[in-house]
CSV table of C-alpha atoms and ligand atoms in Angstrom, one decimal:
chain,number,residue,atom,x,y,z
A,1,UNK,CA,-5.8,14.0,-12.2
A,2,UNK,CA,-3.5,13.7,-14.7
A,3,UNK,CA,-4.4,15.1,-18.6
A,4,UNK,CA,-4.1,11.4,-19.8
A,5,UNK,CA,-6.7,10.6,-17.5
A,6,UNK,CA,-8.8,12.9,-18.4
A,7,UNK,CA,-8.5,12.6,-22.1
A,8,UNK,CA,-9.2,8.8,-21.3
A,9,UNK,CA,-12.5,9.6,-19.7
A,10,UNK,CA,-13.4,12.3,-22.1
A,11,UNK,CA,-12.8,10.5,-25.4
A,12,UNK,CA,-14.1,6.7,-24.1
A,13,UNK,CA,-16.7,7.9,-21.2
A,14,UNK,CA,-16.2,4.0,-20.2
A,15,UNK,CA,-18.8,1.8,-18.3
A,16,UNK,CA,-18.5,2.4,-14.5
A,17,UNK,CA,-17.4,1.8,-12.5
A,18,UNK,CA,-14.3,1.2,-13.5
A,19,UNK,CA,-10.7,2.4,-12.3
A,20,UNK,CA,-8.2,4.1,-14.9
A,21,UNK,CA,-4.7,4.4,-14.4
A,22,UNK,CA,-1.8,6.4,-15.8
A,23,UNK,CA,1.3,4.2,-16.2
A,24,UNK,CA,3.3,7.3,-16.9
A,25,UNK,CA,2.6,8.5,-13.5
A,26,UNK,CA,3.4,5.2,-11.6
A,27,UNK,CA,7.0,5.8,-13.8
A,28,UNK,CA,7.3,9.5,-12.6
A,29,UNK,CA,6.7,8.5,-8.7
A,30,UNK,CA,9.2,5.5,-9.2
A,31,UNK,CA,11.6,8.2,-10.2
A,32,UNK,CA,10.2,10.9,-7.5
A,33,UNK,CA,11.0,8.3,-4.7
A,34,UNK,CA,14.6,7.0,-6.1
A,35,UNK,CA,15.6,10.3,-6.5
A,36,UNK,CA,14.3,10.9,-2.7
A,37,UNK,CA,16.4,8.3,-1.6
A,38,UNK,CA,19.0,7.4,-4.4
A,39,UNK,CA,20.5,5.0,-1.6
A,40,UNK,CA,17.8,2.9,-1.2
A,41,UNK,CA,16.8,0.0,-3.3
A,42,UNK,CA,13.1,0.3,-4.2
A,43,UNK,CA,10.8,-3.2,-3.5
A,44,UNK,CA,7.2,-2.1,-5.2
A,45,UNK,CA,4.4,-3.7,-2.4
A,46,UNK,CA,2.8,-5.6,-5.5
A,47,UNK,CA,-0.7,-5.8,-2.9
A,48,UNK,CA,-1.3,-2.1,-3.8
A,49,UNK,CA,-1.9,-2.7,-7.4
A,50,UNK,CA,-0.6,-6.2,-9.0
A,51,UNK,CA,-2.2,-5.5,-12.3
A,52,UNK,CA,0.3,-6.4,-15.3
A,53,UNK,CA,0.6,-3.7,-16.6
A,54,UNK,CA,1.7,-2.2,-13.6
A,55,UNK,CA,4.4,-4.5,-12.6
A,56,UNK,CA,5.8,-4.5,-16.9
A,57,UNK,CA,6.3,-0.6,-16.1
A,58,UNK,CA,8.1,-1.1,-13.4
A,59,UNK,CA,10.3,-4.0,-14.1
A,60,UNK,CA,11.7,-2.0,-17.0
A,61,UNK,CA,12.5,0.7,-15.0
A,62,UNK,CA,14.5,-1.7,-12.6
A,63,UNK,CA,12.7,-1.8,-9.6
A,64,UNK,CA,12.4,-5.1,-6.9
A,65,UNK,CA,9.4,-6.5,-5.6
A,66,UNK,CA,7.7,-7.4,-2.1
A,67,UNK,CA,5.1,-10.1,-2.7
A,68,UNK,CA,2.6,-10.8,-0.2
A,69,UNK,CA,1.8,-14.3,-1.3
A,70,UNK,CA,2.8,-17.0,-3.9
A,71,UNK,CA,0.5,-15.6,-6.7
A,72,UNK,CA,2.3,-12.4,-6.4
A,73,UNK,CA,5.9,-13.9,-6.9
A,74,UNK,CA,4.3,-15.6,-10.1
A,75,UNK,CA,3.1,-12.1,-11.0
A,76,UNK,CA,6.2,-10.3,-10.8
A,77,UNK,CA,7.7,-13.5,-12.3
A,78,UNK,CA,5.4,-13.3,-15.2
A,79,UNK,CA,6.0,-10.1,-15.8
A,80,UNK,CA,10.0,-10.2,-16.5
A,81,UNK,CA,11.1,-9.6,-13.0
A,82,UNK,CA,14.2,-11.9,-11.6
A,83,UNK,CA,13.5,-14.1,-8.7
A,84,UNK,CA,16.7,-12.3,-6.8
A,85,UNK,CA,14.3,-8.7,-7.6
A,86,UNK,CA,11.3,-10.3,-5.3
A,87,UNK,CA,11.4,-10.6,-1.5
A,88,UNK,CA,8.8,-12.7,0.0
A,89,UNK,CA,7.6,-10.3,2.5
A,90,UNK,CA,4.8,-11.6,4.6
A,91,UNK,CA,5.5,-13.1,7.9
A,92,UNK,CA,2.7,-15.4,7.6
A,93,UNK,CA,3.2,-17.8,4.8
A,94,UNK,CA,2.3,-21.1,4.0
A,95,UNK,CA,5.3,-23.7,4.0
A,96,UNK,CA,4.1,-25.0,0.5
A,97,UNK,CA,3.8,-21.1,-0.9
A,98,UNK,CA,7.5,-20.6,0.5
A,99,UNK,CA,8.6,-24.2,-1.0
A,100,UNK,CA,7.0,-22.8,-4.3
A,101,UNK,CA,8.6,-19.2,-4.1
A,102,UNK,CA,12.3,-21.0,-3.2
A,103,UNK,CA,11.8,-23.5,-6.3
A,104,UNK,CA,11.2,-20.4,-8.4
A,105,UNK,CA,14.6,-18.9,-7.1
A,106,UNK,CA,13.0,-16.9,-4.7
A,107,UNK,CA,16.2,-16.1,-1.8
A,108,UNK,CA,14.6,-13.5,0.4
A,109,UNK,CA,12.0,-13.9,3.2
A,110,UNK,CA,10.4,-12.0,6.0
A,111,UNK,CA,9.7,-13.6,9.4
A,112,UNK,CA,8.6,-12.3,12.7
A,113,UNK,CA,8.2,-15.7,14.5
A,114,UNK,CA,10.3,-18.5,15.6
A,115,UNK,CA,7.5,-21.4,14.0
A,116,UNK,CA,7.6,-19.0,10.7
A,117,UNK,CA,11.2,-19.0,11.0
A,118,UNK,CA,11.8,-23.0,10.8
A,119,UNK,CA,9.8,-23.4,8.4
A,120,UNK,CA,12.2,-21.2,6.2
A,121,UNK,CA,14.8,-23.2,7.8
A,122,UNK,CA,13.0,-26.4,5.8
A,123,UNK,CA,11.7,-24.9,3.0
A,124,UNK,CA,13.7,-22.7,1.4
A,125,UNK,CA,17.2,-23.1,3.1
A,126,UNK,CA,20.2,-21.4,3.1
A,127,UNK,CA,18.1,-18.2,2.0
A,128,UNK,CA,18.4,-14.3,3.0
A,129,UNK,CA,16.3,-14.2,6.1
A,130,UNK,CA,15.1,-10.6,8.0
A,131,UNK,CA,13.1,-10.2,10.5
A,132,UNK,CA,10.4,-7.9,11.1
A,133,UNK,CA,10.4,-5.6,14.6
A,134,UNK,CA,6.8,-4.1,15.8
A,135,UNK,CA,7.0,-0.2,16.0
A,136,UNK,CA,4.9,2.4,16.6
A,137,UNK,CA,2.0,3.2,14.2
A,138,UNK,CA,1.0,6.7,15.2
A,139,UNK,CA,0.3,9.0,12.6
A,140,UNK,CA,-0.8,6.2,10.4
A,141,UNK,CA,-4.1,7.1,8.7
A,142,UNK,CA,-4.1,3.0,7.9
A,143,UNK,CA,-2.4,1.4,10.7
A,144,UNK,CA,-1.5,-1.9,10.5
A,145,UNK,CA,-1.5,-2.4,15.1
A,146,UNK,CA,0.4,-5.5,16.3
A,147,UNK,CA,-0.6,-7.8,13.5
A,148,UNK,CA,3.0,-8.0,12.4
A,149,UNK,CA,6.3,-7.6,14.1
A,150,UNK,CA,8.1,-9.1,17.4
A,151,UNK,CA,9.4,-7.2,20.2
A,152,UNK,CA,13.3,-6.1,20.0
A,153,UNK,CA,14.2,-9.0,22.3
A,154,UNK,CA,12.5,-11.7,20.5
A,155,UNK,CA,13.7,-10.6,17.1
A,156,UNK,CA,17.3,-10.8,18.4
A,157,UNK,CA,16.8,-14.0,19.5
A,158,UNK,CA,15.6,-15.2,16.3
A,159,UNK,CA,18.3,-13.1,14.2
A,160,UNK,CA,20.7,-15.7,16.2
A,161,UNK,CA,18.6,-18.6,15.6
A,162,UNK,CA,18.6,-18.2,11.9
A,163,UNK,CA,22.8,-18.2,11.4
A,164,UNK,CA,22.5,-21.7,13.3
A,165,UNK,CA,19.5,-23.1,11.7
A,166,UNK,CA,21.4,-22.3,8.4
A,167,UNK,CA,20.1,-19.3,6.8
A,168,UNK,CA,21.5,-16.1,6.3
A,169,UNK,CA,20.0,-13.6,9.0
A,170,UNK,CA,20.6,-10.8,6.2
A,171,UNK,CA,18.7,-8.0,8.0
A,172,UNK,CA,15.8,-6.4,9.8
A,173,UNK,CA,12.5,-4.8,9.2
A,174,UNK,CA,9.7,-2.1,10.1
A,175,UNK,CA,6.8,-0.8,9.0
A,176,UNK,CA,5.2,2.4,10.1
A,177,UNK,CA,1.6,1.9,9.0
A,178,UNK,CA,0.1,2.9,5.4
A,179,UNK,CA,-0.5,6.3,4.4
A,180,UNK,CA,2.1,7.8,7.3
A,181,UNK,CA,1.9,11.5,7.6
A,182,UNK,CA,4.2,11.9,10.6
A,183,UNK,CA,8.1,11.7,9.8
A,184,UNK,CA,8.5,11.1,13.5
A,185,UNK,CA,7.5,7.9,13.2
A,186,UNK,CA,10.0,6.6,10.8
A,187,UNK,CA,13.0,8.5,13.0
A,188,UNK,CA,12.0,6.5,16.0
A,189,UNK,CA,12.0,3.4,14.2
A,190,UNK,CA,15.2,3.6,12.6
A,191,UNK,CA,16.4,4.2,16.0
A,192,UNK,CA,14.9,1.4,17.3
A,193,UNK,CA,16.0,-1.1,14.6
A,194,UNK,CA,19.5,0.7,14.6
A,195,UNK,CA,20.2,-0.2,18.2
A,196,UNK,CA,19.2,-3.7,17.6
A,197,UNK,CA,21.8,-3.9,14.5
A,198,UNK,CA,24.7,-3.2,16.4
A,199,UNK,CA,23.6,-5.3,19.2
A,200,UNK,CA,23.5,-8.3,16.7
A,201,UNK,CA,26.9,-7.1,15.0
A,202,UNK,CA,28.5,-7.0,18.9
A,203,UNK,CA,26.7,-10.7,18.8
A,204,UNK,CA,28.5,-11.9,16.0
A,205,UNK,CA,25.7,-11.6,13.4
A,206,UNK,CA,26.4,-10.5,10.1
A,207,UNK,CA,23.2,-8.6,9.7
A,208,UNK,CA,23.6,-6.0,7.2
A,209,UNK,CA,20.2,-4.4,5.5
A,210,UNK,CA,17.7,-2.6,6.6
A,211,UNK,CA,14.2,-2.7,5.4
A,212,UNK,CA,12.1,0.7,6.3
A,213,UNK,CA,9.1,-1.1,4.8
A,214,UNK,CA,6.0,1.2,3.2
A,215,UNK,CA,3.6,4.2,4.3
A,216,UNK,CA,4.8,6.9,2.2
A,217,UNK,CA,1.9,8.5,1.5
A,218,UNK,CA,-0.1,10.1,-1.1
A,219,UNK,CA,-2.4,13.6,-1.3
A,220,UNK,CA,-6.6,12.7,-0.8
A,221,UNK,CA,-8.0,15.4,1.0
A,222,UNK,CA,-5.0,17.1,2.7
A,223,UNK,CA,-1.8,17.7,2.1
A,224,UNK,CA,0.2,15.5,3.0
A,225,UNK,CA,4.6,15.9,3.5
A,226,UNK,CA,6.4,16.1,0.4
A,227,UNK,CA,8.5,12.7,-0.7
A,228,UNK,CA,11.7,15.0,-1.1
A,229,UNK,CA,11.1,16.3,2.9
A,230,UNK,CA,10.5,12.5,3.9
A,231,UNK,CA,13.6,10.8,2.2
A,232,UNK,CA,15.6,13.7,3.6
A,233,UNK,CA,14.1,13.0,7.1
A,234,UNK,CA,14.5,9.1,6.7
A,235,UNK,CA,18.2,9.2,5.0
A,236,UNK,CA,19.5,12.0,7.9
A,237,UNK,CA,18.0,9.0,10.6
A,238,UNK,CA,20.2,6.8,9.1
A,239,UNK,CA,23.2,9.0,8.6
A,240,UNK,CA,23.0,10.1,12.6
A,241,UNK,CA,22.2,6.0,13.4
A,242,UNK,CA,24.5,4.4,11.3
A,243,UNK,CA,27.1,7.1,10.1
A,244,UNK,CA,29.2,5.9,7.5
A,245,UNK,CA,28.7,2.0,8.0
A,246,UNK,CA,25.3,2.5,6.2
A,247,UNK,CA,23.7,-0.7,5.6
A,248,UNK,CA,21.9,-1.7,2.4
A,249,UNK,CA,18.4,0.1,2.7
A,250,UNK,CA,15.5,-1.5,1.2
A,251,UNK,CA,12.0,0.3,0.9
A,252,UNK,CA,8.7,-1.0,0.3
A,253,UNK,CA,6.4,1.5,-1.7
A,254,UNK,CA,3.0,0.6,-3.0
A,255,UNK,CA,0.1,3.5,-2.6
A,256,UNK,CA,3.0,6.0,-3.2
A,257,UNK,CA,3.6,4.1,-6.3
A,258,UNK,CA,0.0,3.9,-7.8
A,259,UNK,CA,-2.4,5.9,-5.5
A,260,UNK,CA,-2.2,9.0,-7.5
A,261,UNK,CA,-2.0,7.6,-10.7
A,262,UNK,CA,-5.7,5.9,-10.8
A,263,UNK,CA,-8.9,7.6,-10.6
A,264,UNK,CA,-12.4,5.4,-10.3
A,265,UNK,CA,-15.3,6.9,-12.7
A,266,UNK,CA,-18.5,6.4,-10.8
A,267,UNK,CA,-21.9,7.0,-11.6
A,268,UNK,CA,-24.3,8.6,-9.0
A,269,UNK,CA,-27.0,6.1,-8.6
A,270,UNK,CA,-29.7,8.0,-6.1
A,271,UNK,CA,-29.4,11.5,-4.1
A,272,UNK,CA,-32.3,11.4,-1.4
A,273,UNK,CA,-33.1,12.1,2.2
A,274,UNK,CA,-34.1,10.9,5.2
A,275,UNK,CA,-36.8,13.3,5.8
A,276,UNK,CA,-38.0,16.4,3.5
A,277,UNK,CA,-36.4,18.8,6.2
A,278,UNK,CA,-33.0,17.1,6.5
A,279,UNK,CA,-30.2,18.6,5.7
A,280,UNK,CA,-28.0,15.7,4.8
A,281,UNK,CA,-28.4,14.3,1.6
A,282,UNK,CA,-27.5,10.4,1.0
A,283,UNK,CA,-25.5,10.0,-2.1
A,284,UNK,CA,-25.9,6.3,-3.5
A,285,UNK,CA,-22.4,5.5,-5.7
A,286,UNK,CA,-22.4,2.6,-8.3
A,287,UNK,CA,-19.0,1.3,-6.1
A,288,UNK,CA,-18.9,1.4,-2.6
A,289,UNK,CA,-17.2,-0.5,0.3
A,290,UNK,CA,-17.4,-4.0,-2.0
A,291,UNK,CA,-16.7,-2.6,-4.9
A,292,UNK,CA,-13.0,-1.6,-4.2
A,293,UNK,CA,-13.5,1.0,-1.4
A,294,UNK,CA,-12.3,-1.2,1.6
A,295,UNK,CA,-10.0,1.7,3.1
A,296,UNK,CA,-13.1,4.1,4.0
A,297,UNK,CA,-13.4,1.5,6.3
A,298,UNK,CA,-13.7,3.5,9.7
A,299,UNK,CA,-13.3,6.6,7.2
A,300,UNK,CA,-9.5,5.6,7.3
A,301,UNK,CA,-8.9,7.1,3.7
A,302,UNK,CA,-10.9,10.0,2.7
A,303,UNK,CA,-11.0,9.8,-0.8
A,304,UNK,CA,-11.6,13.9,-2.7
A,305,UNK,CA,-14.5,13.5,-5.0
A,306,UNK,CA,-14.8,15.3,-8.3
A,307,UNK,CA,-18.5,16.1,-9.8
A,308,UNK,CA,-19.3,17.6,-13.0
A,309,UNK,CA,-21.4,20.4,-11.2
A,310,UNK,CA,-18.3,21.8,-8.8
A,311,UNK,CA,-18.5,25.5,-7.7
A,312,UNK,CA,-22.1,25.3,-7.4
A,313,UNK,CA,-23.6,25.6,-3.5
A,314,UNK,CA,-22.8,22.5,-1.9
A,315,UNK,CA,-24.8,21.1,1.1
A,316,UNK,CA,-24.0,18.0,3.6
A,317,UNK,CA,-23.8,14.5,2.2
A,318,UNK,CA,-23.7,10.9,3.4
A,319,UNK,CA,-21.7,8.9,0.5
A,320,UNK,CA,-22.9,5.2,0.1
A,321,UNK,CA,-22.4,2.3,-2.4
A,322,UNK,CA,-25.3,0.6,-4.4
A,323,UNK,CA,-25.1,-3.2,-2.2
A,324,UNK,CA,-27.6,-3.7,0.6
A,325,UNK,CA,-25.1,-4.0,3.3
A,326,UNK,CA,-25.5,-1.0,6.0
A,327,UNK,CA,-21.7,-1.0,6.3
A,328,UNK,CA,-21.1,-0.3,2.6
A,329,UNK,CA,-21.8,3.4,4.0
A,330,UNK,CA,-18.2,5.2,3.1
A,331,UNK,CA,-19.0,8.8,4.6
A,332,UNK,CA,-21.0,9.8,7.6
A,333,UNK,CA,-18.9,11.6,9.9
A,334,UNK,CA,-16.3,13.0,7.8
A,335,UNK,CA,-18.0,16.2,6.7
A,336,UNK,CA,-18.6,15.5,3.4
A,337,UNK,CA,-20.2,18.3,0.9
A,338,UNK,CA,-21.3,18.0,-2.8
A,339,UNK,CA,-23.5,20.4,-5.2
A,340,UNK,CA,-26.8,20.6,-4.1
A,341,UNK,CA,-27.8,19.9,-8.1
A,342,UNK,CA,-25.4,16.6,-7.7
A,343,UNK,CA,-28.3,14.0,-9.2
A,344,UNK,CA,-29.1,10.4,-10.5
A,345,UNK,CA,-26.8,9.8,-13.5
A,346,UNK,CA,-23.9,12.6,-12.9
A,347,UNK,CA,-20.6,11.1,-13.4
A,348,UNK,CA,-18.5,11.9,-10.3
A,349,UNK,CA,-14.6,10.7,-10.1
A,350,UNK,CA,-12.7,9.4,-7.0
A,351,UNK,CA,-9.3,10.9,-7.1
A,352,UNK,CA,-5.7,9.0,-6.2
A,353,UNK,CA,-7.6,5.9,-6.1
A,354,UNK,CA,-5.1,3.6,-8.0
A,355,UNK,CA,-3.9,1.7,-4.6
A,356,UNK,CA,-6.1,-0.9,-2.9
A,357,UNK,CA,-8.7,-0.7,-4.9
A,358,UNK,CA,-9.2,-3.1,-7.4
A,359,UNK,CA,-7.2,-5.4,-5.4
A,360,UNK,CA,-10.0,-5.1,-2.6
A,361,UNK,CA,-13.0,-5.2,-4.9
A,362,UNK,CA,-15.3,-8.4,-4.3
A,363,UNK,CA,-17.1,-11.0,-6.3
A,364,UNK,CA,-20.3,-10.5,-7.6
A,365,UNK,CA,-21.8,-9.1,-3.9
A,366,UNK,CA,-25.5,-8.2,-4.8
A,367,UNK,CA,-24.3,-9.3,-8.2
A,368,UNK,CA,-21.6,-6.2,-9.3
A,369,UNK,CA,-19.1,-7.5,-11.3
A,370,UNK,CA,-15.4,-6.9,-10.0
A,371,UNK,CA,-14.1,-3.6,-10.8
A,372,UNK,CA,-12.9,-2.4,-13.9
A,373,UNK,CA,-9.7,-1.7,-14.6
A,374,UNK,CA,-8.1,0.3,-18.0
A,375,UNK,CA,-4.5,1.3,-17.8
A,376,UNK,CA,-3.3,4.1,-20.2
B,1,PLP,C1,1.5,-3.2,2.6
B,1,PLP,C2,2.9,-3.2,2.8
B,1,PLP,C3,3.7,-2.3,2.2
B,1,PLP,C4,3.2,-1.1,1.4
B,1,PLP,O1,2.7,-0.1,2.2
B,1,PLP,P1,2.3,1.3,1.6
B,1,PLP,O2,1.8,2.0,2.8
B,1,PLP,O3,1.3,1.0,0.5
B,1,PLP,O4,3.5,1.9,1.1
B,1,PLP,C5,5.1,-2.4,2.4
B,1,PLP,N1,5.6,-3.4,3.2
B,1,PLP,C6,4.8,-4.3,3.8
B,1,PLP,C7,5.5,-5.4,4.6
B,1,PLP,C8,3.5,-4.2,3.7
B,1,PLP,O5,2.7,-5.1,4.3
């Protein structure tokens, strides 16, 4: 937590829950990951946190965009950002949300389809097109499976259809999974993707950028690899794949961005048990699954906790939010342990919570307002 975080909680103890967030941070990982990889242009995944505030910081420092949807081109639009900054980056658009983006002077799309790919053909011609290859997940503590991508084969097809059907077939794409721990998995996709370049250059297309997408990941409970050891690991794939005929790299950061800049101030709602004689105490949270907490989903992301009564003995917990829905359960099987004189009205803090949170929270379920959010 950073000391503007905590002098932010200390000084205005606001309502929870709520999620605060330290802009300063979001610029200090910005610069973390450029210097990382000073070759690579930086394309913010607006999805992990679109508030305003967050895209202003970040639009003065420079940076691009990847918008997941038409509302978030407006966003980035809104907040200063130049339609050639923002790539459209879902392969699953509507054709009126890509007509919209193009009249806004949007000129860069993702597609993994040949359906997705005419309609880019219609609506937004003449535009940068690149095409998005399915790779291996593993080591992903949020995998994204085979929701997105096409097989190698399939996207060179489509690379070729795009220089006929008019657009420029500008480049390919991957991404690893969120929250990617394992270096591995970015070295075998740039392989992957690198063999499928010079394919389509021996084809005659002029495909030159490659886009190594998002998953650079952020510390919860564990350490995780340093950014520095990553962008070495990524940029010496792409030296040994591409040598000096590097192609223009893109990257697509969002929880690296904002995860550890937020921190969600909770309020502990009910500590009971199941029986007098069992050991695991339930710990009821004011948010829970609908209240932001979507990624404990399967106990994906295991958010650290921070209580006011720390280095006291802890005991075995179950952590649960405050709606009557048996899945908004975050914590049952991920040995979980707070202070055994954690209690009703204790303020506890979810650390590196400032990507997909607020974004995930819900409307009104049981009645709790949307989260809220104060950026400092
Ligand atoms: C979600 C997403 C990202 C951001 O992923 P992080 O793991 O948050 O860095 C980047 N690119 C695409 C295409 C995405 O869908």
């Amino acid at each position: 937590m950073t000391p503007k975080l905590s002098a932010f909680l200390r000084d205005s103890a606001p309502a929870t829950p709520c999620l605060v967030l330290d802009l300063d941070r979001v610029e200090e990982n910005y610069r973390r990951l450029k210097a990382a990889m000073p070759l690579a242009r930086i394309y913010y995944a607006v999805k992990a946190n679109p508030a305003a505030p967050v895209l202003d910081r970040l639009v003065g420092l420079g940076s691009c965009f990847d918008a997941a949807s038409f509302e978030e081109v407006e966003a980035c639009l809104e907040a200063g950002a130049a339609p050639e900054s923002i790539s459209y980056g879902n392969t699953v658009k509507k054709e009126s949300a890509i007509r919209a983006a193009y009249g806004r002077g949007v000129r860069m799309f993702a597609f993994d389809s040949e359906p997705e790919l005419r309609k880019l053909a219609r609506s937004a011609p003449g535009s940068r097109v690149y095409c998005r290859i399915l790779v291996g997940n593993d080591g992903a503590e949020w995998p994204l499976s085979r929701k997105f991508g096409c097989e190698v084969e399939m996207a060179r097809e489509l690379m070729v259809l795009a220089g006929e059907l008019g657009l420029d077939p500008f480049g390919l794409s991957f991404h690893v999974g969120s929250q990617q721990v394992n270096t591995a998995a970015y070295e075998a996709a740039i392989a992957k993707v690198a063999m499928l370049f010079t394919d389509l250059r021996d084809a005659g297309v002029k495909v030159r950028m490659v886009n190594l997408g998002g998953g650079y990941p952020v510390r919860y409970r564990q350490e995780v690899p340093e950014i520095d050891d990553i962008g070495a690991a990524i940029m010496g794939a792409m030296a040994e794949h591409f040598g000096n005929a590097l192609p223009d790299i893109l990257v697509e950061p969002g929880r690296f961005i904002v995860g550890d800049a937020g921190v969600v101030s909770a309020e502990v709602v009910l500590v009971s048990r199941k029986a007098k004689d069992d050991p695991v105490r339930w710990v009821y949270l004011d948010i829970g699954r609908f209240g932001g907490l979507a990624e404990t989903e399967g106990e994906a992301i295991k958010y650290a906790f921070r209580t006011p009564r720390d280095g006291e003995a802890e005991g075995p917990v179950t952590i649960a939010g405050p709606t009557c829905d048996s899945t908004d359960t975050l914590y049952e099987k991920s040995n979980y342990r707070m202070p055994l004189s954690l209690d009703a009205g204790d303020r506890v803090e979810l650390l590196a919570t400032g990507a997909y949170v607020t974004s995930y929270a819900s409307q009104f379920f049981n009645g709790f307002k949307p989260l809220a959010e104060h950026y400092v």
